[in-house]
mmCIF file of C-alpha atoms and ligand atoms in Angstrom:
data_model
loop_
_atom_site.group_PDB
_atom_site.id
_atom_site.type_symbol
_atom_site.label_atom_id
_atom_site.label_comp_id
_atom_site.label_asym_id
_atom_site.label_seq_id
_atom_site.Cartn_x
_atom_site.Cartn_y
_atom_site.Cartn_z
ATOM 1 C CA MET A 11 -0.142 -0.423 -0.473
ATOM 2 C CA GLU A 12 0.761 3.479 -1.459
ATOM 3 C CA ASN A 13 0.473 6.597 0.255
ATOM 4 C CA ALA A 14 2.447 10.204 0.946
ATOM 5 C CA ALA A 15 3.420 9.237 4.735
ATOM 6 C CA THR A 16 4.547 5.673 3.166
ATOM 7 C CA ARG A 17 6.479 7.569 0.200
ATOM 8 C CA LEU A 18 8.106 9.549 2.773
ATOM 9 C CA ALA A 19 9.400 6.929 5.140
ATOM 10 C CA GLN A 20 10.812 5.348 1.710
ATOM 11 C CA VAL A 21 12.473 8.442 0.697
ATOM 12 C CA GLU A 22 13.938 9.429 4.562
ATOM 13 C CA THR A 23 14.826 5.974 4.330
ATOM 14 C CA ASN A 24 16.815 6.202 0.710
ATOM 15 C CA ILE A 25 18.874 9.166 2.277
ATOM 16 C CA ALA A 26 19.452 8.163 5.255
ATOM 17 C CA ARG A 27 21.275 5.295 3.778
ATOM 18 C CA MET A 28 23.073 7.416 1.355
ATOM 19 C CA CYS A 29 24.688 9.386 4.738
ATOM 20 C CA ILE A 30 26.399 6.270 5.651
ATOM 21 C CA PRO A 31 29.541 5.493 2.904
ATOM 22 C CA SER A 32 30.244 9.672 3.548
ATOM 23 C CA ARG A 33 29.438 9.392 7.005
ATOM 24 C CA ARG A 34 26.788 12.153 7.432
ATOM 25 C CA LYS A 35 24.498 12.115 9.443
ATOM 26 C CA PRO A 36 20.870 12.427 8.251
ATOM 27 C CA GLU A 37 19.549 15.300 9.992
ATOM 28 C CA ASP A 38 21.919 17.415 8.281
ATOM 29 C CA ILE A 39 20.135 16.372 5.078
ATOM 30 C CA THR A 40 17.400 18.639 4.029
ATOM 31 C CA LEU A 41 14.536 17.188 1.914
ATOM 32 C CA ILE A 42 12.500 19.232 0.473
ATOM 33 C CA ALA A 43 8.909 18.129 -1.040
ATOM 34 C CA VAL A 44 8.221 19.685 -4.722
ATOM 35 C CA SER A 45 4.299 20.161 -4.088
ATOM 36 C CA LYS A 46 4.421 22.219 -7.492
ATOM 37 C CA THR A 47 0.900 21.144 -9.159
ATOM 38 C CA HIS A 48 -0.010 19.505 -6.790
ATOM 39 C CA PRO A 49 -3.563 20.734 -4.794
ATOM 40 C CA ALA A 50 -4.098 21.461 -1.181
ATOM 41 C CA GLU A 51 -5.196 18.087 -0.330
ATOM 42 C CA ARG A 52 -2.138 15.987 -2.085
ATOM 43 C CA ILE A 53 -0.358 18.030 0.451
ATOM 44 C CA GLU A 54 -1.537 16.761 3.858
ATOM 45 C CA PRO A 55 -1.411 13.873 4.381
ATOM 46 C CA LEU A 56 2.705 15.547 4.603
ATOM 47 C CA LEU A 57 2.567 18.107 6.471
ATOM 48 C CA GLU A 58 0.070 15.212 9.001
ATOM 49 C CA ALA A 59 2.948 12.481 8.635
ATOM 50 C CA GLY A 60 4.829 15.869 9.957
ATOM 51 C CA HIS A 61 6.945 17.181 7.649
ATOM 52 C CA ARG A 62 7.880 21.137 7.178
ATOM 53 C CA VAL A 63 9.714 21.904 4.257
ATOM 54 C CA PHE A 64 8.168 22.003 0.627
ATOM 55 C CA GLY A 65 8.342 23.333 -2.292
ATOM 56 C CA GLU A 66 7.465 25.806 -4.932
ATOM 57 C CA ASN A 67 7.965 26.693 -8.363
ATOM 58 C CA ARG A 68 6.272 29.701 -8.416
ATOM 59 C CA VAL A 69 4.876 32.230 -7.057
ATOM 60 C CA GLN A 70 1.646 32.619 -7.859
ATOM 61 C CA GLU A 71 0.337 29.106 -7.496
ATOM 62 C CA ALA A 72 2.154 29.316 -3.862
ATOM 63 C CA GLN A 73 0.355 32.251 -2.780
ATOM 64 C CA ASP A 74 -2.530 30.260 -4.025
ATOM 65 C CA LYS A 75 -2.055 27.945 -1.902
ATOM 66 C CA TRP A 76 0.418 28.043 1.492
ATOM 67 C CA PRO A 77 -1.203 31.346 3.052
ATOM 68 C CA ALA A 78 -4.196 29.056 3.912
ATOM 69 C CA LEU A 79 -2.079 25.281 4.860
ATOM 70 C CA ARG A 80 0.513 28.084 6.795
ATOM 71 C CA GLU A 81 -2.638 28.500 9.628
ATOM 72 C CA ARG A 82 -3.085 25.812 10.386
ATOM 73 C CA TYR A 83 0.912 24.862 10.159
ATOM 74 C CA PRO A 84 2.658 27.673 10.990
ATOM 75 C CA ASP A 85 5.965 25.652 11.010
ATOM 76 C CA THR A 86 6.714 25.034 7.449
ATOM 77 C CA GLU A 87 9.019 25.983 5.984
ATOM 78 C CA LEU A 88 8.574 26.956 2.309
ATOM 79 C CA HIS A 89 11.503 26.814 -0.665
ATOM 80 C CA LEU A 90 11.139 28.678 -3.797
ATOM 81 C CA ILE A 91 12.941 26.338 -5.822
ATOM 82 C CA GLY A 92 12.124 27.880 -10.140
ATOM 83 C CA GLN A 93 13.002 30.835 -11.769
ATOM 84 C CA LEU A 94 12.506 33.819 -9.934
ATOM 85 C CA GLN A 95 11.537 37.365 -12.542
ATOM 86 C CA SER A 96 12.074 40.338 -11.080
ATOM 87 C CA ASN A 97 8.684 41.848 -10.920
ATOM 88 C CA LYS A 98 8.099 38.998 -8.810
ATOM 89 C CA ALA A 99 11.396 39.576 -6.236
ATOM 90 C CA ASP A 100 8.435 41.348 -3.599
ATOM 91 C CA ASP A 101 6.304 38.530 -3.064
ATOM 92 C CA ALA A 102 8.512 36.187 -3.422
ATOM 93 C CA VAL A 103 10.680 38.151 -0.849
ATOM 94 C CA ALA A 104 7.493 37.529 1.543
ATOM 95 C CA MET A 105 6.276 34.423 1.067
ATOM 96 C CA PHE A 106 8.836 32.393 0.893
ATOM 97 C CA ASP A 107 11.782 30.743 3.599
ATOM 98 C CA CYS A 108 14.699 30.157 1.332
ATOM 99 C CA ILE A 109 14.653 31.408 -2.403
ATOM 100 C CA HIS A 110 17.625 28.849 -4.426
ATOM 101 C CA ALA A 111 17.397 30.336 -8.339
ATOM 102 C CA LEU A 112 19.753 33.330 -7.885
ATOM 103 C CA ASP A 113 21.561 33.679 -11.173
ATOM 104 C CA ARG A 114 22.229 37.250 -12.620
ATOM 105 C CA ALA A 115 22.439 40.381 -11.230
ATOM 106 C CA SER A 116 19.468 42.167 -12.178
ATOM 107 C CA LEU A 117 17.621 39.260 -10.171
ATOM 108 C CA LEU A 118 20.118 40.036 -7.480
ATOM 109 C CA LYS A 119 19.330 43.984 -7.689
ATOM 110 C CA ALA A 120 15.671 43.378 -7.588
ATOM 111 C CA LEU A 121 15.722 40.478 -3.984
ATOM 112 C CA ALA A 122 17.927 42.963 -2.532
ATOM 113 C CA LYS A 123 15.342 46.186 -3.058
ATOM 114 C CA ALA A 124 12.624 43.572 -2.088
ATOM 115 C CA MET A 125 14.686 42.545 1.240
ATOM 116 C CA ASP A 126 15.474 45.795 2.374
ATOM 117 C CA LYS A 127 11.653 47.104 2.179
ATOM 118 C CA ALA A 128 10.452 43.821 3.712
ATOM 119 C CA GLY A 129 13.386 44.558 6.462
ATOM 120 C CA LYS A 130 13.472 40.966 5.941
ATOM 121 C CA ARG A 131 17.280 38.740 4.914
ATOM 122 C CA VAL A 132 15.137 35.990 2.796
ATOM 123 C CA PRO A 133 18.255 33.421 2.389
ATOM 124 C CA CYS A 134 19.276 32.130 -1.016
ATOM 125 C CA PHE A 135 21.114 29.563 -2.791
ATOM 126 C CA VAL A 136 23.132 30.540 -6.500
ATOM 127 C CA GLN A 137 22.397 28.822 -8.840
ATOM 128 C CA VAL A 138 25.212 27.878 -11.301
ATOM 129 C CA ASN A 139 24.795 26.473 -14.808
ATOM 130 C CA ILE A 140 26.185 23.369 -14.679
ATOM 131 C CA GLY A 141 26.312 21.666 -17.906
ATOM 132 C CA ASP A 142 27.221 25.106 -19.717
ATOM 133 C CA GLU A 143 23.225 24.860 -21.212
ATOM 134 C CA ALA A 144 21.869 27.862 -23.789
ATOM 135 C CA GLN A 145 18.277 27.441 -22.307
ATOM 136 C CA LYS A 146 19.139 27.551 -18.380
ATOM 137 C CA GLY A 147 19.542 29.844 -15.750
ATOM 138 C CA GLY A 148 22.466 29.631 -13.092
ATOM 139 C CA CYS A 149 25.723 31.658 -13.206
ATOM 140 C CA PRO A 150 28.155 30.728 -15.737
ATOM 141 C CA ILE A 151 30.802 29.675 -13.517
ATOM 142 C CA ALA A 152 33.581 31.168 -15.072
ATOM 143 C CA GLU A 153 31.284 34.640 -13.145
ATOM 144 C CA LEU A 154 30.439 33.425 -10.051
ATOM 145 C CA PRO A 155 33.364 33.973 -7.796
ATOM 146 C CA GLU A 156 32.596 37.915 -9.343
ATOM 147 C CA PHE A 157 28.415 37.079 -8.900
ATOM 148 C CA LEU A 158 29.179 35.373 -5.152
ATOM 149 C CA ALA A 159 31.128 38.451 -4.143
ATOM 150 C CA LYS A 160 28.158 40.688 -5.549
ATOM 151 C CA VAL A 161 26.170 38.388 -3.228
ATOM 152 C CA ARG A 162 27.612 39.321 -0.311
ATOM 153 C CA ASP A 163 28.496 43.379 -1.472
ATOM 154 C CA ALA A 164 24.393 43.393 -1.829
ATOM 155 C CA ASP A 165 24.185 42.110 2.093
ATOM 156 C CA ILE A 166 21.947 38.483 0.458
ATOM 157 C CA PRO A 167 22.156 35.698 2.510
ATOM 158 C CA ILE A 168 23.871 33.464 0.788
ATOM 159 C CA ALA A 169 22.334 29.780 1.490
ATOM 160 C CA GLY A 170 25.164 27.816 -0.886
ATOM 161 C CA LEU A 171 24.765 26.592 -4.563
ATOM 162 C CA MET A 172 22.063 25.016 -6.814
ATOM 163 C CA CYS A 173 22.286 23.499 -9.815
ATOM 164 C CA LEU A 174 20.243 21.587 -12.062
ATOM 165 C CA PRO A 175 22.102 19.094 -14.567
ATOM 166 C CA PRO A 176 21.515 18.556 -17.669
ATOM 167 C CA ALA A 177 18.668 16.036 -18.459
ATOM 168 C CA ASP A 178 19.401 12.043 -20.094
ATOM 169 C CA ILE A 179 23.054 12.245 -18.914
ATOM 170 C CA GLU A 180 24.676 11.103 -15.664
ATOM 171 C CA PRO A 181 24.190 13.969 -12.596
ATOM 172 C CA ALA A 182 27.227 12.696 -10.701
ATOM 173 C CA PRO A 183 30.273 14.743 -12.392
ATOM 174 C CA PHE A 184 28.167 17.815 -12.350
ATOM 175 C CA PHE A 185 26.709 16.775 -8.671
ATOM 176 C CA ALA A 186 30.464 16.899 -7.999
ATOM 177 C CA LEU A 187 31.786 19.879 -10.255
ATOM 178 C CA LEU A 188 29.184 21.372 -7.650
ATOM 179 C CA TYR A 189 30.901 20.186 -4.620
ATOM 180 C CA LYS A 190 34.159 22.256 -6.116
ATOM 181 C CA LEU A 191 32.700 24.734 -6.964
ATOM 182 C CA ALA A 192 31.504 25.051 -3.761
ATOM 183 C CA ALA A 193 34.643 24.487 -1.622
ATOM 184 C CA ASP A 194 36.386 26.538 -3.617
ATOM 185 C CA ASN A 195 34.314 29.536 -2.197
ATOM 186 C CA ALA A 196 33.472 28.943 0.615
ATOM 187 C CA LEU A 197 30.553 27.726 0.745
ATOM 188 C CA SER A 198 28.531 24.376 2.408
ATOM 189 C CA GLY A 199 25.180 24.623 1.197
ATOM 190 C CA LEU A 200 24.484 22.169 -1.494
ATOM 191 C CA SER A 201 21.064 21.989 -3.406
ATOM 192 C CA MET A 202 21.707 19.731 -5.821
ATOM 193 C CA GLY A 203 19.415 15.983 -6.545
ATOM 194 C CA MET A 204 15.753 15.210 -7.558
ATOM 195 C CA SER A 205 13.639 12.072 -7.670
ATOM 196 C CA GLY A 206 15.253 10.367 -10.884
ATOM 197 C CA ASP A 207 18.800 11.336 -8.732
ATOM 198 C CA TYR A 208 18.577 12.777 -4.962
ATOM 199 C CA GLU A 209 20.626 9.577 -3.491
ATOM 200 C CA THR A 210 23.842 10.209 -5.812
ATOM 201 C CA ALA A 211 23.509 14.112 -4.939
ATOM 202 C CA VAL A 212 23.183 13.212 -0.854
ATOM 203 C CA GLN A 213 26.390 11.203 -1.652
ATOM 204 C CA LEU A 214 28.180 13.663 -2.925
ATOM 205 C CA GLY A 215 27.434 16.337 -0.634
ATOM 206 C CA ALA A 216 24.011 17.369 -1.278
ATOM 207 C CA THR A 217 22.340 19.668 1.587
ATOM 208 C CA HIS A 218 19.330 20.547 0.723
ATOM 209 C CA VAL A 219 17.345 17.591 -2.241
ATOM 210 C CA ARG A 220 14.508 18.383 -3.934
ATOM 211 C CA VAL A 221 11.604 15.459 -4.281
ATOM 212 C CA GLY A 222 8.278 15.775 -5.632
ATOM 213 C CA THR A 223 7.567 12.879 -7.835
ATOM 214 C CA ALA A 224 8.675 10.410 -5.729
ATOM 215 C CA LEU A 225 6.567 11.296 -3.185
ATOM 216 C CA PHE A 226 3.715 12.781 -4.312
ATOM 217 C CA GLY A 227 3.144 10.508 -8.109
ATOM 218 C CA ALA A 228 3.408 12.418 -11.607
ATOM 219 C CA ARG A 229 2.004 15.411 -11.872
ATOM 220 C CA HIS A 230 -0.253 15.778 -14.983
HETATM 221 C C1 PLP B 326 10.207 19.992 -10.167
HETATM 222 C C2 PLP B 326 11.315 20.542 -9.938
HETATM 223 C C3 PLP B 326 11.909 19.500 -8.868
HETATM 224 C C4 PLP B 326 11.430 18.060 -8.309
HETATM 225 O O1 PLP B 326 11.565 17.568 -9.497
HETATM 226 P P1 PLP B 326 10.698 15.579 -9.560
HETATM 227 O O2 PLP B 326 12.053 15.256 -10.405
HETATM 228 O O3 PLP B 326 9.598 15.181 -8.978
HETATM 229 O O4 PLP B 326 11.590 15.807 -8.182
HETATM 230 C C5 PLP B 326 13.072 19.967 -8.077
HETATM 231 N N1 PLP B 326 13.721 20.955 -8.678
HETATM 232 C C6 PLP B 326 13.351 21.618 -9.611
HETATM 233 C C7 PLP B 326 14.220 22.873 -10.023
HETATM 234 C C8 PLP B 326 12.247 21.835 -10.346
HETATM 235 O O5 PLP B 326 11.443 22.606 -10.924
#
């Protein structure tokens, strides 16, 4: 019998198992349950099972779904995992506890302004274009040190680095590269790994895995 709670337990077990060879502690890895496209009634069983960290990729969708859920589960932590448009920076800062796709100077400016206005600093992962793909967001690897300096200058707390490796090839070398880039830049947070590859990501140092399908089933 498969329900949200048993899937959650399964994913947590898998994460714990992958911690053994690298001698890491399961509690040092944050499982972000990616609830995008799923309605509140699909999310609630996970909240009832005690899970409190969720990810959405659209500001508007989060605004529609989460205020009511958060009223009942006020200790919920919400992560924005998708691309963010600068004109949504105010809403994103108001709604989310962490932002995973800071990747360009224009967005940096908009987020810094939004955080000043709100009197709130929201930790951000800097997204790296790890496979050098033209169609994907993310800071180019060569520009990373310079961009990180700009983020620090803007007084935005850096949670770490985030990546989405190219589809349909072995992700491990990209995860290893992100780990190295984080170490080179004295950062410890690593947001990497989704349903298909979170176990690999944990072995290679992920501190945050973003898992949707393995917890909620397929998106329609
Ligand atoms: C949708 C999404 C995920 C989760 O993907 P699954 O394969 O369903 O686990 C993770 N990260 C980002 C950025 C996403 O947009």
